[in-house]
Tab-separated table of C-alpha atoms and ligand atoms in Angstrom:
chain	number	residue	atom	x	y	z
A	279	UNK	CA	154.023	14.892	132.512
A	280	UNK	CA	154.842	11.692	134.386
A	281	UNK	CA	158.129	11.757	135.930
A	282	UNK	CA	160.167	8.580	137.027
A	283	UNK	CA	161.976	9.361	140.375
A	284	UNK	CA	165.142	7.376	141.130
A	285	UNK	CA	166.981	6.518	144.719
A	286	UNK	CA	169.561	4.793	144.104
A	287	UNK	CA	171.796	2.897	146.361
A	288	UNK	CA	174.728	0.455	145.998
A	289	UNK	CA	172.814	-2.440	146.256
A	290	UNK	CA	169.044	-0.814	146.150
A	291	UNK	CA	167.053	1.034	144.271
A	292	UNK	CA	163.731	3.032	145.207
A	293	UNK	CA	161.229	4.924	141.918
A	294	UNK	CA	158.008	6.271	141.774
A	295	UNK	CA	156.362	7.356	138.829
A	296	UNK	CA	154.460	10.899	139.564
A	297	UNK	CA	152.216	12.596	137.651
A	298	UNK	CA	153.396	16.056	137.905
A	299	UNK	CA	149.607	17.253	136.895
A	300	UNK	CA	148.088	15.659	139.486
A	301	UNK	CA	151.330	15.254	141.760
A	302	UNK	CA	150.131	11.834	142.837
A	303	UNK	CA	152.116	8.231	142.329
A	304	UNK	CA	151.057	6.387	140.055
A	305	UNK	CA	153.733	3.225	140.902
A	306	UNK	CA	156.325	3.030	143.166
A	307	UNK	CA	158.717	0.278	144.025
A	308	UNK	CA	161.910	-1.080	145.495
A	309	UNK	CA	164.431	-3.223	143.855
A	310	UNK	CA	166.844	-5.025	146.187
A	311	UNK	CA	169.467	-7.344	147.066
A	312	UNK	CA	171.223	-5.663	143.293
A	313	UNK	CA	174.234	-7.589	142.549
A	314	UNK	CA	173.707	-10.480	145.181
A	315	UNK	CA	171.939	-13.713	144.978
A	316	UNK	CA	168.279	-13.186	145.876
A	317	UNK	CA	167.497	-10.340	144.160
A	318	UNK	CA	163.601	-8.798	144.288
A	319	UNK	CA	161.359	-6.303	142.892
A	320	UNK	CA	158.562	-4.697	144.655
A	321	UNK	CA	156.180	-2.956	142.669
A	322	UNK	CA	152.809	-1.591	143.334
A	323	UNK	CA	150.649	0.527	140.597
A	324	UNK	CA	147.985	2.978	142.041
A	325	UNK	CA	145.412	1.233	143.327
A	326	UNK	CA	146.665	-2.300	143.006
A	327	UNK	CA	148.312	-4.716	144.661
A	328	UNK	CA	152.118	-4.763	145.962
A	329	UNK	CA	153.676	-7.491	143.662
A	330	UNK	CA	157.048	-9.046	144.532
A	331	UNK	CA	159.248	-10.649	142.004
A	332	UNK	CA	162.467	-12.759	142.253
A	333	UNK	CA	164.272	-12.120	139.632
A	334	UNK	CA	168.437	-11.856	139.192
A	335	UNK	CA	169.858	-8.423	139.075
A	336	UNK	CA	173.679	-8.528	138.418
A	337	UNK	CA	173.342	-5.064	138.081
A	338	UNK	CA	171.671	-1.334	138.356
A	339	UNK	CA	171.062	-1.494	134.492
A	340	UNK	CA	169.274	-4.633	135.305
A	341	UNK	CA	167.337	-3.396	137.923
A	342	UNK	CA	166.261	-0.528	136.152
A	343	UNK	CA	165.126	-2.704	133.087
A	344	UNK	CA	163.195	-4.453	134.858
A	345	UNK	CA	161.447	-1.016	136.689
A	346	UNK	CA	160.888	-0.136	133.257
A	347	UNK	CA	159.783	-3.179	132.349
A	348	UNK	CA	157.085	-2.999	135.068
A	349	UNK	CA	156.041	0.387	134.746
A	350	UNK	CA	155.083	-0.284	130.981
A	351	UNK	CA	153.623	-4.166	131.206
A	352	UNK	CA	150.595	-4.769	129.289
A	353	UNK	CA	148.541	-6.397	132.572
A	354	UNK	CA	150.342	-4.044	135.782
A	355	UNK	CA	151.604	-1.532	133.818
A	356	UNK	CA	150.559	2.330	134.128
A	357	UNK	CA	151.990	3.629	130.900
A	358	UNK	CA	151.813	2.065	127.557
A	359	UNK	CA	156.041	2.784	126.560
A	360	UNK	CA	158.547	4.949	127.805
A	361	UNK	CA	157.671	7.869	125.854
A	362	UNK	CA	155.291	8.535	128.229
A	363	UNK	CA	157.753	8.950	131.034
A	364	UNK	CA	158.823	12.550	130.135
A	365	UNK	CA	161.766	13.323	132.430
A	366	UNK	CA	163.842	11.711	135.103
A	367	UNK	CA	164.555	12.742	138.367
A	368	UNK	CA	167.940	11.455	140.390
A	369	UNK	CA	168.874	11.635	143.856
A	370	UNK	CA	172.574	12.903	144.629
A	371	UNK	CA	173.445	12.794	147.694
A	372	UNK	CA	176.460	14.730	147.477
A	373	UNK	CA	176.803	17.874	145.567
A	374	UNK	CA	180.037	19.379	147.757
A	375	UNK	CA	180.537	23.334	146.874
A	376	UNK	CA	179.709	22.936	143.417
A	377	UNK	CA	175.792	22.391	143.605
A	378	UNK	CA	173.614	24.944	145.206
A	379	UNK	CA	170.667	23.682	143.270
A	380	UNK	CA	169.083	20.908	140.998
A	381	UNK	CA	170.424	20.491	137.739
A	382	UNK	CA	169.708	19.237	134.088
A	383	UNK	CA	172.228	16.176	133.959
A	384	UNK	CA	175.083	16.271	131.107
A	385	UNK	CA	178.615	15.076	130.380
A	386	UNK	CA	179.816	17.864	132.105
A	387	UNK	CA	177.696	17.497	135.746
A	388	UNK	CA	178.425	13.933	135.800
A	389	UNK	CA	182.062	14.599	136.009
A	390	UNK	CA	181.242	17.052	138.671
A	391	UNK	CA	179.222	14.734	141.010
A	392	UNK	CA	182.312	11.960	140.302
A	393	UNK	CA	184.279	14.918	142.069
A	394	UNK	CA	182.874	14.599	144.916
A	395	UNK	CA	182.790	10.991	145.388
A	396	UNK	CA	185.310	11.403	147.657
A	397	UNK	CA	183.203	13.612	149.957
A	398	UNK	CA	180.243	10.342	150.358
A	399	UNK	CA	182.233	7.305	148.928
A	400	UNK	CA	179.248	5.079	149.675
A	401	UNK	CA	176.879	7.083	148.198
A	402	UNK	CA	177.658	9.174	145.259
A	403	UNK	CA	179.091	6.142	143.114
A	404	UNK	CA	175.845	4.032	143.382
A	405	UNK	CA	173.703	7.369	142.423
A	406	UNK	CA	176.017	7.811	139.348
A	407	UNK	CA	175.595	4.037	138.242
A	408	UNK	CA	171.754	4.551	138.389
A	409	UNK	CA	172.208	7.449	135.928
A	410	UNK	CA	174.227	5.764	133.917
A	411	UNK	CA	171.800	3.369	133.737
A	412	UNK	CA	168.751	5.161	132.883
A	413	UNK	CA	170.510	7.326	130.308
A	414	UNK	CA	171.806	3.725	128.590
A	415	UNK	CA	167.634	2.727	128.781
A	416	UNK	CA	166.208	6.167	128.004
A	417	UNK	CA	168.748	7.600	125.640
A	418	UNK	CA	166.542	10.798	124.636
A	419	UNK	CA	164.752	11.485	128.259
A	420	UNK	CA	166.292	14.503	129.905
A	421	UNK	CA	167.014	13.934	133.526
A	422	UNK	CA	167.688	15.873	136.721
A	423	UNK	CA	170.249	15.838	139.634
A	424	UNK	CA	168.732	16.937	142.853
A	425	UNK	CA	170.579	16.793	146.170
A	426	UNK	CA	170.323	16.131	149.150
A	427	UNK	CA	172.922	19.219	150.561
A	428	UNK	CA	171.735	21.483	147.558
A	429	UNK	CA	169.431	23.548	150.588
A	430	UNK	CA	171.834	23.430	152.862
A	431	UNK	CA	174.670	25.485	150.627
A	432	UNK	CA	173.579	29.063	151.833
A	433	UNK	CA	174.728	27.879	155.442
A	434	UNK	CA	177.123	30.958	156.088
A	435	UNK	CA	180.643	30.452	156.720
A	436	UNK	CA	180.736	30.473	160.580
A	437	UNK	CA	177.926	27.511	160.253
A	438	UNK	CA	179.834	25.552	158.223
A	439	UNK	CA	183.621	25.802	158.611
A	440	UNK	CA	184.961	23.095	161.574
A	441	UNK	CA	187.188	24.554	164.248
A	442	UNK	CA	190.063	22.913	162.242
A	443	UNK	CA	192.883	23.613	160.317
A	444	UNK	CA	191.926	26.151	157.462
A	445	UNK	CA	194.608	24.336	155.108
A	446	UNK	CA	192.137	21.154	155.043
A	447	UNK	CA	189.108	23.141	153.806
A	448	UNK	CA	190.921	24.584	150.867
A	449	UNK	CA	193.148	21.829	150.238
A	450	UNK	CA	190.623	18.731	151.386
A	451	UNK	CA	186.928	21.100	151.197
A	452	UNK	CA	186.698	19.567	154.667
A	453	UNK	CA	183.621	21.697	156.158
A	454	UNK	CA	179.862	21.131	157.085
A	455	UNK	CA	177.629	20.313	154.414
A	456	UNK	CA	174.219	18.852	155.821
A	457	UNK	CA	171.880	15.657	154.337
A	458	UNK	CA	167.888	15.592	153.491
A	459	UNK	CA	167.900	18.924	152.202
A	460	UNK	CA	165.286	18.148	149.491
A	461	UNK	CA	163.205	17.311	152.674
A	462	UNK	CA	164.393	20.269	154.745
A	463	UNK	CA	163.192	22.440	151.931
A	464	UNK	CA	159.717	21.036	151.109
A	465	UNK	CA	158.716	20.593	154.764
A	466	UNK	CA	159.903	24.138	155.768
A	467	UNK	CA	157.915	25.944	152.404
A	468	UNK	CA	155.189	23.677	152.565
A	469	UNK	CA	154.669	24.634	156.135
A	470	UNK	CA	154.440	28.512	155.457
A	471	UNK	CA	151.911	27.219	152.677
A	472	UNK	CA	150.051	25.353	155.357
A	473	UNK	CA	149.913	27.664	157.642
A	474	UNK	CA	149.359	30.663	155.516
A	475	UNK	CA	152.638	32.552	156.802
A	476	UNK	CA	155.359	34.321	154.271
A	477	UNK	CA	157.742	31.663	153.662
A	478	UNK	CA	160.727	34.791	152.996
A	479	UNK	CA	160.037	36.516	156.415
A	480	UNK	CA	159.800	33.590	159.093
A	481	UNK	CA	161.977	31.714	161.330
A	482	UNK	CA	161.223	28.282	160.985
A	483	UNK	CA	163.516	24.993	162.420
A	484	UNK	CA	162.718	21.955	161.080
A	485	UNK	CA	163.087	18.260	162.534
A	486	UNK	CA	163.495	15.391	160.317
A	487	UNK	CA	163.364	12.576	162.594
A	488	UNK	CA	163.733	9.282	160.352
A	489	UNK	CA	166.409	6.508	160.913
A	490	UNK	CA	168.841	9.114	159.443
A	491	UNK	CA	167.675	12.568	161.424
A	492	UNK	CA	168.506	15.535	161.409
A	493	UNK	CA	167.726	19.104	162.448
A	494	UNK	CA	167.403	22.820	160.297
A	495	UNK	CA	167.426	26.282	160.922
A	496	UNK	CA	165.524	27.858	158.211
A	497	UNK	CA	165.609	31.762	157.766
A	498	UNK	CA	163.562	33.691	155.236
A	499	UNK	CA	163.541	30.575	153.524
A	500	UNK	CA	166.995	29.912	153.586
A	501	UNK	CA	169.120	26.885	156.005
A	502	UNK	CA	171.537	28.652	158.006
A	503	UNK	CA	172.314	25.980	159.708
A	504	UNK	CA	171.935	22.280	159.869
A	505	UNK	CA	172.830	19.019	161.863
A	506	UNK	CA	174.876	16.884	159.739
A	507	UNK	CA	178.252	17.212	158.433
A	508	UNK	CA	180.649	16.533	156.168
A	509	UNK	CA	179.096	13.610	156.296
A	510	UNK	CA	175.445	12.475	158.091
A	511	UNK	CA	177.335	11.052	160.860
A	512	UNK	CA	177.297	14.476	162.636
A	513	UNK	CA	174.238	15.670	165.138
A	514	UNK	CA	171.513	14.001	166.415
A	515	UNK	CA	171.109	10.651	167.753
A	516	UNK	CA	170.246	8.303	165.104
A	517	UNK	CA	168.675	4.988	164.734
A	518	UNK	CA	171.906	3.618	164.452
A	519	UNK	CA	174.404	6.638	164.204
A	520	UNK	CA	175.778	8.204	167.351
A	521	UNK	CA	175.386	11.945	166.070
A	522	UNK	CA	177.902	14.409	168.157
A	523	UNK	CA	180.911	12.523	169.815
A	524	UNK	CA	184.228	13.695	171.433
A	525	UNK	CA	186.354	12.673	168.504
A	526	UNK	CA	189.115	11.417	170.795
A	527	UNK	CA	186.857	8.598	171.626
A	528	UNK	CA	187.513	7.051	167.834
A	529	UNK	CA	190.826	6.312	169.152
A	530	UNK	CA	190.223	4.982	171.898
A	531	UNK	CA	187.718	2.482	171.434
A	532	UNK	CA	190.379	1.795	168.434
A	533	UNK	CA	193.095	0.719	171.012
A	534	UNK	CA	190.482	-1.269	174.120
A	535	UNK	CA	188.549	-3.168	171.319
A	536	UNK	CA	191.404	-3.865	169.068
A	537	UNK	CA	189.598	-2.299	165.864
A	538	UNK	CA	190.845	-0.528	162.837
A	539	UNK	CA	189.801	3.489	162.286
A	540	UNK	CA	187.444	1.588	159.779
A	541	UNK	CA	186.016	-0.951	162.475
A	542	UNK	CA	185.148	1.883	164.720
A	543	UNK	CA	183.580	4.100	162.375
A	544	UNK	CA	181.425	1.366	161.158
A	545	UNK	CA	180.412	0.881	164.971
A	546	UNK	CA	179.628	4.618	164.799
A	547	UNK	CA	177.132	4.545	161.704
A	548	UNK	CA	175.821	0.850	162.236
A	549	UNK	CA	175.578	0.079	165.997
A	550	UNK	CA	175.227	3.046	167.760
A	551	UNK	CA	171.982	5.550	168.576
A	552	UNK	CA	168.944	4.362	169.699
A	553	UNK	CA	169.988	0.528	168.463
A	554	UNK	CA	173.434	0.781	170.113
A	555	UNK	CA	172.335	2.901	173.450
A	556	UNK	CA	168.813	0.122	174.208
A	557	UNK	CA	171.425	-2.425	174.477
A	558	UNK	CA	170.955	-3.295	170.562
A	559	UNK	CA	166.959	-4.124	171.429
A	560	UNK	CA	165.967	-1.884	167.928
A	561	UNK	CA	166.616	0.829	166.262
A	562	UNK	CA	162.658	1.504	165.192
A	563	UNK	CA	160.645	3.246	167.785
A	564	UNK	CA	157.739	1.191	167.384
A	565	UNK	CA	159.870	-1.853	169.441
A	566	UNK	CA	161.550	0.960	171.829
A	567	UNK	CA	157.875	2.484	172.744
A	568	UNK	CA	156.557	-0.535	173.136
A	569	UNK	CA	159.436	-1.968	175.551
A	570	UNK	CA	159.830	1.497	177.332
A	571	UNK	CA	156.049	0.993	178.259
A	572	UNK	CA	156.676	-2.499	179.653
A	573	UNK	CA	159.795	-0.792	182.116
A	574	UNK	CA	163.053	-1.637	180.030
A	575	UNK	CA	165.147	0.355	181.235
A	576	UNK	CA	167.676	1.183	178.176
A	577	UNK	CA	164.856	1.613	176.124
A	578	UNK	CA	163.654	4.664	178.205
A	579	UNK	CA	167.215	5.534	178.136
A	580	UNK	CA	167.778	5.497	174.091
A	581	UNK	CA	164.348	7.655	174.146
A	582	UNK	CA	165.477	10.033	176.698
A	583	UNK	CA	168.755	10.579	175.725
A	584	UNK	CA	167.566	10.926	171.894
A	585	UNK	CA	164.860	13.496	172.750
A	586	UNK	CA	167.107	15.405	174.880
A	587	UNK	CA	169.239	15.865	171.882
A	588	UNK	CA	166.974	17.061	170.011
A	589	UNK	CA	165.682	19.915	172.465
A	590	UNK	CA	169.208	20.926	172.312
A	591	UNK	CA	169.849	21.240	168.908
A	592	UNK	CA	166.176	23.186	168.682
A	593	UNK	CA	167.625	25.105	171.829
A	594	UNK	CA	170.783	26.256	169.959
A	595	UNK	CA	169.057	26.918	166.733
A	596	UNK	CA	166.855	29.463	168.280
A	597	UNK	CA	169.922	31.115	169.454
A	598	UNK	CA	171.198	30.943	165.732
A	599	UNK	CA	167.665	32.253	164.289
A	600	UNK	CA	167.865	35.037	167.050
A	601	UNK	CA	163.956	33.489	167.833
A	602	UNK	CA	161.847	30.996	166.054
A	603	UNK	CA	157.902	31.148	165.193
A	604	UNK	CA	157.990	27.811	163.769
A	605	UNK	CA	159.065	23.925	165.075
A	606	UNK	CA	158.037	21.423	162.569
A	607	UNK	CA	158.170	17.512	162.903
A	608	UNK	CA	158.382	15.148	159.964
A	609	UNK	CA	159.710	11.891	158.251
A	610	UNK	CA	159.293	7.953	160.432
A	611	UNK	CA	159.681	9.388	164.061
A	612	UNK	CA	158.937	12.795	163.751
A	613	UNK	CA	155.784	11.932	162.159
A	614	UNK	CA	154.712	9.140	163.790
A	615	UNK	CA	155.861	9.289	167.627
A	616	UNK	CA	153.582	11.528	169.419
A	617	UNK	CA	155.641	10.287	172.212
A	618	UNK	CA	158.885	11.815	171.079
A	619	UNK	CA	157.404	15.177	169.933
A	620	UNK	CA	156.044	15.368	173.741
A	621	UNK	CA	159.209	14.632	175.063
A	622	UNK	CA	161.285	16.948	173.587
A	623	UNK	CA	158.877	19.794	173.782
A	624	UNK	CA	158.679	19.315	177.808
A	625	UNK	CA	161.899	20.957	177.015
A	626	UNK	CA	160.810	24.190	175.151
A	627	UNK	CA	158.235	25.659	178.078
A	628	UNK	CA	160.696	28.608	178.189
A	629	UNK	CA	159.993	29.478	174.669
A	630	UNK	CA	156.064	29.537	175.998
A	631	UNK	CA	155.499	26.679	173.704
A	632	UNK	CA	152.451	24.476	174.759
A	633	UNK	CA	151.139	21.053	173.308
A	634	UNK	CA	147.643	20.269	172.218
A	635	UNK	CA	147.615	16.101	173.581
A	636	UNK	CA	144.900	16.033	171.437
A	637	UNK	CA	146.591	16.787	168.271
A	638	UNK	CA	149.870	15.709	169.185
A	639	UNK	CA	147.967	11.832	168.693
A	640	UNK	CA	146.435	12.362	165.623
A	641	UNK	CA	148.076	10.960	162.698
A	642	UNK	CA	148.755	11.253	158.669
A	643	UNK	CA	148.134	14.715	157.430
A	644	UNK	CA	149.914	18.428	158.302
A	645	UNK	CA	148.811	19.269	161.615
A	646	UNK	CA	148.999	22.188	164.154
A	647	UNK	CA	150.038	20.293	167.278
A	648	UNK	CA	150.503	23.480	169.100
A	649	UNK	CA	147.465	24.839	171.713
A	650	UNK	CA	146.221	28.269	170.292
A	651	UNK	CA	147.802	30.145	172.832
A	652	UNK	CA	151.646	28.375	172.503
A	653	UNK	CA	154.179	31.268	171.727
A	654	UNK	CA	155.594	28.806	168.748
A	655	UNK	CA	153.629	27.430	166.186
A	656	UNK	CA	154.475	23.440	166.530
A	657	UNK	CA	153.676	21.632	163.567
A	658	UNK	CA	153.684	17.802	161.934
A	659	UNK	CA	154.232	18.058	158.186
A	660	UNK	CA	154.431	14.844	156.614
A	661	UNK	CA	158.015	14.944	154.404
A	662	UNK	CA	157.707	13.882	150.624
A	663	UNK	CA	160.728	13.852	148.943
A	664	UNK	CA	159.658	12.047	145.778
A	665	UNK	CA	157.402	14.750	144.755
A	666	UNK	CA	160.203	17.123	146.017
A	667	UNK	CA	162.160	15.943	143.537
A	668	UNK	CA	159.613	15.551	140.834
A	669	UNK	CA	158.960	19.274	141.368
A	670	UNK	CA	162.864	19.924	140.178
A	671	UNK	CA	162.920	17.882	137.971
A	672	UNK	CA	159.965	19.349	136.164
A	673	UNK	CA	160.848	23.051	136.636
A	674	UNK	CA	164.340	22.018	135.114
A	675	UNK	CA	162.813	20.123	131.725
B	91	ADP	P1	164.369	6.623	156.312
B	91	ADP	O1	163.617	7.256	155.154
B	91	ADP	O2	165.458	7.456	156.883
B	91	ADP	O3	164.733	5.194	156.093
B	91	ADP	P2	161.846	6.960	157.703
B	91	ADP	O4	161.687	8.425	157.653
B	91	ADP	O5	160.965	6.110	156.881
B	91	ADP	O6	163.352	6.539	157.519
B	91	ADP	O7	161.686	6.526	159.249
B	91	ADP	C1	161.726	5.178	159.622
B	91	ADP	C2	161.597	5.086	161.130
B	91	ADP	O8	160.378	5.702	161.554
B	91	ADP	C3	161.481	3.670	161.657
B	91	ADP	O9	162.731	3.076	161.847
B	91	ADP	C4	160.773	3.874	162.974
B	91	ADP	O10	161.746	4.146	163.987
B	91	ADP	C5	159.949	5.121	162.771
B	91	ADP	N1	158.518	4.832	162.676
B	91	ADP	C6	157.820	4.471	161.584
B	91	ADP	N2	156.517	4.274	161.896
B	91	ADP	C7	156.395	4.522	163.223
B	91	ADP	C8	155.301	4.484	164.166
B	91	ADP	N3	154.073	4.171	163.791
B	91	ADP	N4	155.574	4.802	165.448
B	91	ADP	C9	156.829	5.130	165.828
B	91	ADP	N5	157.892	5.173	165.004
B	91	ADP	C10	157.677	4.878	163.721
């Protein structure tokens, strides 16, 4: 069955088309700049070329008439109508309390994800217009919710409640939740597939290191514990999120920069990690490598203070898992920085874990990066959340 997999954002919108025989792309694509002047399609069909269109996009419906469009064109196309697309697959990115798991999409779970709108007001709305979208387009295609804090709902309570108040949880649900759990969850089982280990009896933390990162505890197959929050502000150093902060600082930047609560928080998600910390040189670690290399001095800084967060978040999570026999690396960075991966393992010689240079600079597929004798398997497992979510979405239809 192919299976049309939709990201979408308020003004953006990713798809892939997946075989789910085969679980290869057949076309992929990114629509941008929906709802502004300027707006663009890319889209590339298996084994052809990348083809970029201006065309206007007032809006998702639009944009996803046009995917459509593209996706069954007599010259580029890869299927001859849309009855050969048989299901859809949606990102969510927040599910609150109410989704531990994927679900078939209906009247009923749309109101529910509208519920939590409040909980990821940037998010959830533009992931609802795309479904509304695709179900005005496709009428009679079933589709499927997946999202992104699904795997992260059997945290237990002391993981996710916030030394707060109790009052806001239950009136407010104010508590942890954790982001990229469709990627926490295929890297961590595809790992114990990889590396031949039982998926329900291991201890496993996994880092997804992209311009959004974030860390997992995995146990038995199940998160116990996770870096983000109630929302993906929380944890690690980001491209261009802080991650952890004394909260008291919010107010006081506030009052010395003359900013609103809003001001400050967009400093917090927009201009801070890496970009913010290397004196706004980047936030992609290609530039920061490259500059750290030539002797800027913030760059090494950004790097060292990022990787240092990391090793503590790893640090705390073996505490949490009691132990750990596997570290895995994906997404951007973690798959693609062997510099990064060797810094913050210089940290984790007390857990006997060792580095094999030699692997640590090979690229593209899963790879052992540990030496044979390292106490902890350390491991780079490429991330694929598009066939993550293709999975779902077939086991659902
Ligand atoms: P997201 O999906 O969160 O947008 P990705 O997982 O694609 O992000 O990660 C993007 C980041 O990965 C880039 O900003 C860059 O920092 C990093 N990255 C990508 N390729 C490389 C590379 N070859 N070397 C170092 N870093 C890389």
């Amino acid at each position: 069955m192919n299976i049309l997999v939709i990201n979408c954002g308020s003004s953006s919108l990713k798809f892939q088309l997946i075989d789910s025989d085969t679980e290869k792309w057949i076309a992929k694509g990114l629509c941008e700049r929906i709802g502004m002047e300027g707006s663009v399609i890319n889209y590339t069909p298996v084994g052809g070329d990348k083809e970029v269109t201006k065309s206007p996009m007032p809006d998702h419906t639009e944009a996803i008439r046009l995917v459509l469009e593209a996706l069954t064109n007599d010259k580029t196309g890869v299927v001859k109508n849309l009855d050969e697309i048989g299901a859809v697959g949606h990102r969510i990115v927040h599910g609150g309390e109410r989704f531990a798991s994927s679900t078939v999409i209906d009247d009923k779970v749309i109101a529910a994800i509208k519920e939590c709108n409040d909980l990821a007001p940037l998010h959830n709305p533009a992931n609802l217009i795309g479904i509304d979208a695709c179900r005005k387009l496709m009428p009679k295609t079933p589709m499927v919710a997946v999202f992104d804090t699904a795997f992260h709902q059997t945290m237990p309570e002391k993981a996710y409640m916030y030394g707060l108040p109790y009052r806001y949880y239950e009136k407010y649900k104010i508590r942890r939740y954790g982001f990229h759990g469709t990627s926490h969850a295929y890297v961590s089982a595809h790992a114990a597939e990889f590396l031949g280990l039982d998926y329900n009896n291991l201890k496993m933390i996994v880092c997804h290191l992209g311009n959004g990162a974030s860390v997992s505890a995995v146990k038995n197959g199940k998160c116990v514990d996770t870096s983000m929050g109630l929302t993906p502000l929380e944890g690690l150093i980001m491209g261009t999120r802080s991650g952890d902060l004394d909260p008291a600082i919010i107010e006081f930047i506030a009052n010395k920069e003359n900013m609103t609560l809003s001001e400050v928080l967009n400093v917090l998600n927009k201009k801070s990690g890496v970009y913010g910390l290397s004196g706004d040189l980047s936030s992609d670690f290609r530039d920061l490598e490259s500059a750290h290399l030539e002797g800027n001095k913030l760059a090494t800084l950004a790097l060292e203070t990022y990787c240092y967060r990391v090793a503590k978040y790893i640090g705390s999570y073996v505490a949490a898992l009691n132990g750990v026999d596997v570290i895995c690396f994906t997404a951007g960075i973690g798959e693609n920085a062997p510099i990064v991966r060797t810094m913050v393992c210089e940290y984790l010689g007390y857990l006997g874990i060792s580095i094999d240079e030699t692997e640590n600079n090979k690229r593209g597929d899963d790879n052992i990066i540990s030496t044979k004798d390292s106490k902890v398997i350390v491991a780079v497992i490429p991330t694929n959340e598009e066939l993550a979510i293709a999975r779902e979405t077939l086991a659902l239809v």
